[in-house]
Amino acid sequence: MTPILLVTGFEAYGDHDANPSMEVAKALDGRPIGPATVRSAVLPVHHAEASRRVAALLDEHDPAAVLHLGLAPGRARIALERVALNVMDYEIPDAAGHLARGEACVPGGPAAYFSTVPVARILAALLAESIPACVSNTAGTYLCNQTLYTTLHRLATTGRAAAAGFVHLPLSPAMVAARGQELPSLDPSLATRAVEIALAVVAGAAPLSERSR
Amino acid sequence: MTPILLVTGFEAYGDHDANPSMEVAKALDGRPIGPATVRSAVLPVHHAEASRRVAALLDEHDPAAVLHLGLAPGRARIALERVALNVMDYEIPDAAGHLARGEACVPGGPAAYFSTVPVARILAALLAESIPACVSNTAGTYLCNQTLYTTLHRLATTGRAAAAGFVHLPLSPAMVAARGQELPSLDPSLATRAVEIALAVVAGAAPLSERSR
Amino acid sequence: MTPILLVTGFEAYGDHDANPSMEVAKALDGRPIGPATVRSAVLPVHHAEASRRVAALLDEHDPAAVLHLGLAPGRARIALERVALNVMDYEIPDAAGHLARGEACVPGGPAAYFSTVPVARILAALLAESIPACVSNTAGTYLCNQTLYTTLHRLATTGRAAAAGFVHLPLSPAMVAARGQELPSLDPSLATRAVEIALAVVAGAAPLSERSR
Amino acid sequence: MTPILLVTGFEAYGDHDANPSMEVAKALDGRPIGPATVRSAVLPVHHAEASRRVAALLDEHDPAAVLHLGLAPGRARIALERVALNVMDYEIPDAAGHLARGEACVPGGPAAYFSTVPVARILAALLAESIPACVSNTAGTYLCNQTLYTTLHRLATTGRAAAAGFVHLPLSPAMVAARGQELPSLDPSLATRAVEIALAVVAGAAPLSERSR
């Protein structure tokens, strides 16, 4: 059976009328990556629904790896998140109007989980292709961090072997043009290429190779 | 006779091993823009040779308009320069090792010249195409500003009717990847499209239309 | 007769509830600087009234030098403006609700005037006192630039010998605390010290020395 | 017996010739804070010695709370660190020339520890005093993060009741003046006041009050 690489993006949120993470996720749906195939989904920016949706996707696809994508306005490079913290501290309300303040993602859960995709190797692969990228030490305290945390927690507590990680994408040039502010951007087509490269590293990593045997 | 739109880029300089302004200029050479045709050239980052080269190009092509392109590391958007100042205050030496400090571009020349391309209309055209752009009020005090100043001064003092302007381009994604710093970038293909749009506005502006009759 | 150094600040404007340029100007009123004395005034952020007020102050005090102060949100250092452009291109309305768009400060005036205070020497004096400072090549296109332009134009066209310049100040720490944004600040007491040093350089400069003989 | 508040700063490191965290720590040594007294120390920027020194200080003083201070070049506000990660990923070598790359601070330790000082209440107290401050979600991956991690780990594994936290300070104005770069700064005297306020919040928090009975 073909291993599945689950890729998620988020819906538009806040004062943004688009979300490149959604575009990139959709663009990759069905794409073959080595021995694996991408299945993508779009998550709501919702404190409770996002993780429920991921839980259902894990059950449905039993993926070999999960790569969540999100938007990081103000960032100039593809950011590979190293860690997820057990905290929700929203600066703006989510799609349900919920404004979490200093709450735990999972009460009683550990302070943090490290991403289980090989961020240093993904970084090297991206830079080798001349794509601006970095390892990030904070995924924030909004839905992006929360989604990575809850996914890693679910994988850890349900004994699934899937690797999981998070990639933050800069604004698109069109979004910066519409905002009229001096903010960095990255072309969604380059972001798509970056995520494809990241997935190839993940798919070629030992755990997946063994799994796919 | 077909009107000529002269486009110039610069060679790589300082610690940069590339210069998107050169790539964009080369990519546009020969391109038809409305009734006009682009002729492009690459200028040395040299306090004396750059303006000499432009003077020769003006004599050779008698262009309807001149658009100089340059690199602005750290900028996130296409920057349409509004003005050139009569000052050279280099932060790094030029290709000849010259480090100008508080000198005039043209001793006795006016303090500044405004660009004579319609920057507000070019900005509107770029934003309408969802390309991140802005009007900039300073082209710096290095070769970019100097080249715009000396071109505008030459045009003003020789009575040529050509419009002249300057467009600053962000770093390319590949340059940011190589530098390993959190700096904004813009894809050279999008920058090329931006300059093409700017040229179309310039070519459609009244002075050129009249001239091309 | 004691030479007068005229220092101006601006009132609060836009969404700011304070303006360090006003505080600094007031703090310096009456201060002796070498052989000279400071007289300070606060200008309205008004497209027409600001320059009228300066004209009246020039008539009243016949100052040896004029140093305008203004706020530059986002700047991290004391910024010594090199030049004023003949353009008003407001991003926010002034106190009268006027939103100038691409107008001249003085129709028919030159494109720009260079500041006539010795910015390089002031910079050196500030850095020697370990105060973060820089020379800036754009004073923007709002009231700050306009005030420097109209003052320099008035001095040039009325034959007064006074030197004139502009110093931009960062936000105060209290303003950044109130805004809750990651923006640089500088303590108003350090800004006051910086302006005092700048005035001492201006007062010690040859034109003033000669004048004060 | 008077409860002790242990405050540490760091020595100068990298290309910095000063470190405001050291100045602030020294300035606070012996200062009474409510019922408690500050004892301060300066730590070497050394991957092994810094935590050994802290361990000795904990044994010597048995402090009610520990507040580590460090320098965060580029930050504009007092940053209250929320969390320490179990990772060392140095961008520059430490004082011993060691360049840790993706190593654990404590092999086998948890992924992260949350700071045990009340960062939200400290933030509120600082903003109430008009001091620019924020909660930060990453203390980096250098000595600052490592020191907070190893201190929290030691406290957790040795059963000491002391609270522990980390405060990052911006560059000083003098350091920015010397660097000649557009970087934010904060006056060390304001930073000292900020740390004093933070210590007062910590000293007034329930665990310390109970402890000091």
Coordinates of N, CA and C in Angstrom, one line a residue, chain C residues 71-181:
Chain C
L71 N 9.1 63.6 15.2 CA 9.0 62.2 15.7 C 9.1 61.3 14.4
A72 N 9.9 60.2 14.5 CA 10.0 59.2 13.4 C 9.7 57.8 14.0
P73 N 8.4 57.4 14.1 CA 8.1 56.1 14.7 C 8.8 55.0 13.8
G74 N 9.4 54.1 14.5 CA 10.1 53.0 13.8 C 11.6 53.2 13.7
R75 N 12.1 54.5 13.8 CA 13.5 54.7 13.8 C 14.1 54.3 15.1
A76 N 15.3 53.8 15.1 CA 16.0 53.4 16.3 C 17.0 54.4 16.8
R77 N 17.4 55.3 16.0 CA 18.5 56.2 16.3 C 18.1 57.7 16.0
I78 N 18.8 58.6 16.7 CA 18.7 60.0 16.3 C 19.0 60.2 14.9
A79 N 18.2 60.8 14.1 CA 18.4 60.8 12.6 C 18.6 62.3 12.2
L80 N 19.7 62.6 11.7 CA 20.1 63.9 11.2 C 19.7 64.0 9.7
E81 N 18.7 64.8 9.4 CA 18.2 64.9 8.1 C 19.2 65.7 7.2
R82 N 19.5 65.1 6.0 CA 20.4 65.7 5.1 C 19.7 66.7 4.2
V83 N 18.5 66.4 3.9 CA 17.8 67.1 2.8 C 16.3 67.2 3.0
A84 N 15.7 68.2 2.4 CA 14.3 68.4 2.3 C 13.8 68.4 0.9
L85 N 12.8 67.7 0.6 CA 12.3 67.6 -0.8 C 11.1 68.5 -1.0
N86 N 10.9 69.0 -2.2 CA 9.7 69.8 -2.5 C 8.5 69.0 -2.8
V87 N 8.1 68.2 -1.8 CA 6.9 67.3 -2.1 C 6.2 67.1 -0.8
M88 N 4.9 67.0 -0.9 CA 4.0 66.7 0.3 C 3.2 65.5 -0.2
D89 N 3.4 64.3 0.5 CA 2.7 63.1 0.1 C 2.3 62.4 1.4
Y90 N 1.2 63.0 2.0 CA 0.9 62.5 3.4 C 0.3 61.1 3.4
E91 N 0.7 60.3 4.4 CA 0.0 59.0 4.5 C -1.2 59.1 5.5
I92 N -1.1 60.1 6.3 CA -2.3 60.3 7.2 C -2.6 61.8 7.1
P93 N -3.9 62.2 7.4 CA -4.2 63.6 7.3 C -3.5 64.4 8.4
D94 N -3.4 65.7 8.2 CA -2.8 66.6 9.2 C -3.9 67.0 10.2
A95 N -3.5 67.9 11.1 CA -4.5 68.3 12.1 C -5.7 69.0 11.5
A96 N -5.6 69.5 10.3 CA -6.8 70.1 9.6 C -7.6 69.1 8.8
G97 N -7.2 67.9 8.8 CA -7.8 66.9 8.0 C -7.4 66.9 6.5
H98 N -6.3 67.6 6.3 CA -5.8 67.7 4.9 C -4.9 66.6 4.6
L99 N -5.1 65.9 3.4 CA -4.3 64.8 3.0 C -3.6 65.2 1.7
A100 N -2.4 65.8 1.8 CA -1.7 66.2 0.6 C -1.2 65.0 -0.2
R101 N -1.4 65.0 -1.5 CA -1.0 63.9 -2.4 C -0.1 64.4 -3.5
G102 N 1.2 64.3 -3.4 CA 2.1 64.6 -4.5 C 2.1 66.1 -4.8
E103 N 1.8 66.9 -3.9 CA 1.9 68.4 -4.1 C 3.3 68.9 -3.8
A104 N 3.6 70.1 -4.3 CA 4.8 70.7 -3.9 C 4.6 71.5 -2.6
C105 N 5.7 71.5 -1.8 CA 5.7 72.4 -0.6 C 5.6 73.8 -1.1
V106 N 6.4 74.2 -2.1 CA 6.5 75.5 -2.6 C 6.4 75.4 -4.1
P107 N 5.2 75.6 -4.7 CA 5.2 75.5 -6.2 C 6.2 76.3 -6.9
G108 N 7.0 75.7 -7.8 CA 8.0 76.5 -8.4 C 9.3 76.5 -7.7
G109 N 9.4 76.0 -6.5 CA 10.6 75.9 -5.7 C 11.5 74.8 -6.3
P110 N 12.8 74.9 -5.9 CA 13.7 73.8 -6.3 C 13.3 72.4 -5.8
A111 N 13.8 71.4 -6.4 CA 13.4 70.0 -6.0 C 13.8 69.7 -4.6
A112 N 14.9 70.3 -4.1 CA 15.3 70.0 -2.7 C 16.2 71.1 -2.2
Y113 N 16.3 71.2 -0.9 CA 17.4 72.0 -0.3 C 18.2 71.0 0.6
F114 N 19.5 71.1 0.6 CA 20.2 70.4 1.6 C 20.2 71.2 3.0
S115 N 20.1 70.5 4.0 CA 20.2 71.1 5.4 C 21.5 71.9 5.4
T116 N 21.4 73.0 6.1 CA 22.6 73.9 6.2 C 23.3 73.8 7.6
V117 N 22.9 72.8 8.4 CA 23.7 72.5 9.6 C 24.7 71.4 9.2
P118 N 25.9 71.3 9.9 CA 26.9 70.4 9.5 C 26.6 69.0 10.0
V119 N 25.8 68.2 9.3 CA 25.3 66.9 9.8 C 26.4 65.9 10.1
A120 N 27.5 65.9 9.3 CA 28.6 64.9 9.5 C 29.3 65.3 10.8
R121 N 29.5 66.5 11.1 CA 30.1 66.9 12.4 C 29.2 66.7 13.6
I122 N 27.9 66.9 13.4 CA 27.0 66.6 14.5 C 27.0 65.1 14.8
L123 N 27.0 64.3 13.7 CA 27.0 62.8 13.8 C 28.2 62.4 14.6
A124 N 29.4 62.9 14.2 CA 30.6 62.6 14.9 C 30.6 62.9 16.4
A125 N 30.0 64.1 16.7 CA 29.9 64.5 18.1 C 29.0 63.6 18.9
L126 N 27.9 63.2 18.3 CA 26.9 62.3 19.0 C 27.6 61.0 19.2
L127 N 28.2 60.4 18.2 CA 28.8 59.1 18.4 C 29.9 59.1 19.4
A128 N 30.6 60.3 19.5 CA 31.7 60.4 20.4 C 31.1 60.4 21.9
E129 N 29.9 60.8 22.0 CA 29.2 60.7 23.3 C 28.4 59.4 23.5
S130 N 28.6 58.5 22.6 CA 28.0 57.2 22.7 C 26.5 57.2 22.5
I131 N 26.0 58.2 21.7 CA 24.6 58.3 21.5 C 24.3 57.8 20.1
P132 N 23.4 56.8 20.0 CA 23.1 56.2 18.7 C 22.5 57.2 17.7
A133 N 23.1 57.4 16.6 CA 22.7 58.5 15.6 C 23.1 58.1 14.2
C134 N 22.5 58.7 13.3 CA 22.8 58.5 11.9 C 22.5 59.7 11.0
V135 N 23.0 59.8 9.8 CA 22.5 60.7 8.9 C 21.4 60.0 8.1
S136 N 20.3 60.7 7.9 CA 19.2 60.2 7.1 C 19.1 60.9 5.8
N137 N 18.7 60.2 4.8 CA 18.6 60.7 3.4 C 17.1 61.1 3.1
T138 N 16.2 60.8 4.0 CA 14.8 61.2 3.7 C 14.1 61.6 5.0
A139 N 13.5 62.7 5.0 CA 12.8 63.2 6.1 C 11.3 62.9 5.9
G140 N 11.0 62.0 5.0 CA 9.6 61.6 4.7 C 9.0 62.7 3.8
T141 N 7.7 62.6 3.7 CA 6.9 63.5 2.8 C 5.7 64.1 3.6
Y142 N 5.9 64.2 4.9 CA 4.8 64.7 5.8 C 5.3 66.1 6.3
L143 N 4.8 66.5 7.5 CA 5.1 67.8 8.0 C 6.5 68.1 8.3
C144 N 7.3 67.0 8.7 CA 8.7 67.2 9.0 C 9.5 67.7 7.9
N145 N 9.4 66.9 6.7 CA 10.1 67.3 5.5 C 9.6 68.7 5.1
Q146 N 8.3 68.9 5.1 CA 7.7 70.2 4.6 C 8.2 71.4 5.4
T147 N 8.3 71.2 6.7 CA 8.8 72.3 7.6 C 10.2 72.6 7.3
L148 N 11.1 71.6 7.1 CA 12.5 71.8 6.8 C 12.6 72.5 5.5
Y149 N 11.8 72.0 4.5 CA 11.8 72.6 3.2 C 11.4 74.1 3.2
T150 N 10.3 74.4 3.8 CA 9.8 75.8 3.8 C 10.7 76.7 4.6
T151 N 11.3 76.2 5.7 CA 12.3 77.0 6.4 C 13.5 77.3 5.6
L152 N 14.1 76.3 4.9 CA 15.3 76.5 4.1 C 14.9 77.4 2.9
H153 N 13.7 77.3 2.4 CA 13.3 78.1 1.3 C 13.2 79.6 1.7
R154 N 12.6 79.7 2.9 CA 12.4 81.1 3.4 C 13.8 81.7 3.7
L155 N 14.6 81.0 4.3 CA 16.0 81.5 4.6 C 16.7 81.9 3.3
A156 N 16.6 81.0 2.3 CA 17.3 81.2 1.0 C 16.7 82.4 0.3
T157 N 15.4 82.6 0.4 CA 14.8 83.7 -0.4 C 14.7 85.0 0.3
T158 N 15.0 85.0 1.6 CA 14.9 86.3 2.3 C 16.3 86.7 2.7
G159 N 17.3 85.9 2.3 CA 18.7 86.3 2.6 C 19.1 86.3 4.0
R160 N 18.4 85.6 4.9 CA 18.9 85.4 6.2 C 20.1 84.4 6.3
A161 N 21.0 84.7 7.2 CA 22.2 83.8 7.2 C 22.0 82.6 8.1
A162 N 20.9 82.4 8.7 CA 20.7 81.3 9.7 C 20.9 80.0 9.1
A163 N 21.6 79.1 9.8 CA 21.6 77.7 9.4 C 20.3 77.0 9.8
A164 N 19.9 75.9 9.1 CA 18.7 75.2 9.5 C 18.9 73.8 9.2
G165 N 18.3 73.0 10.2 CA 18.4 71.5 10.0 C 17.2 70.9 10.7
F166 N 17.2 69.5 10.6 CA 16.1 68.8 11.2 C 16.6 67.5 11.9
V167 N 16.1 67.2 13.0 CA 16.5 66.0 13.8 C 15.3 65.2 14.1
H168 N 15.3 64.0 13.6 CA 14.2 63.0 13.9 C 14.5 62.2 15.1
L169 N 13.5 62.1 16.0 CA 13.7 61.3 17.2 C 12.8 60.0 17.2
P170 N 13.4 59.0 17.8 CA 12.6 57.7 17.9 C 11.4 57.9 18.9
L171 N 10.5 57.0 18.9 CA 9.5 56.9 19.9 C 10.1 56.9 21.3
S172 N 9.3 57.3 22.3 CA 9.8 57.2 23.7 C 9.5 55.8 24.2
P173 N 10.2 55.3 25.2 CA 9.8 54.0 25.7 C 8.4 53.9 26.2
A174 N 7.9 55.0 26.8 CA 6.5 54.9 27.3 C 5.5 54.8 26.1
M175 N 5.8 55.4 25.0 CA 4.9 55.3 23.8 C 4.9 53.8 23.3
V176 N 6.1 53.2 23.3 CA 6.2 51.8 22.8 C 5.5 50.9 23.8
A177 N 5.6 51.2 25.1 CA 4.9 50.4 26.1 C 3.4 50.5 25.8
A178 N 2.9 51.7 25.5 CA 1.5 51.9 25.3 C 1.0 51.2 24.0
R179 N 1.8 51.2 23.0 CA 1.4 50.6 21.7 C 1.4 49.1 21.7
G180 N 2.3 48.5 22.6 CA 2.4 47.1 22.6 C 2.9 46.5 21.3
Q181 N 3.8 47.2 20.6 CA 4.4 46.7 19.4 C 5.9 46.6 19.6

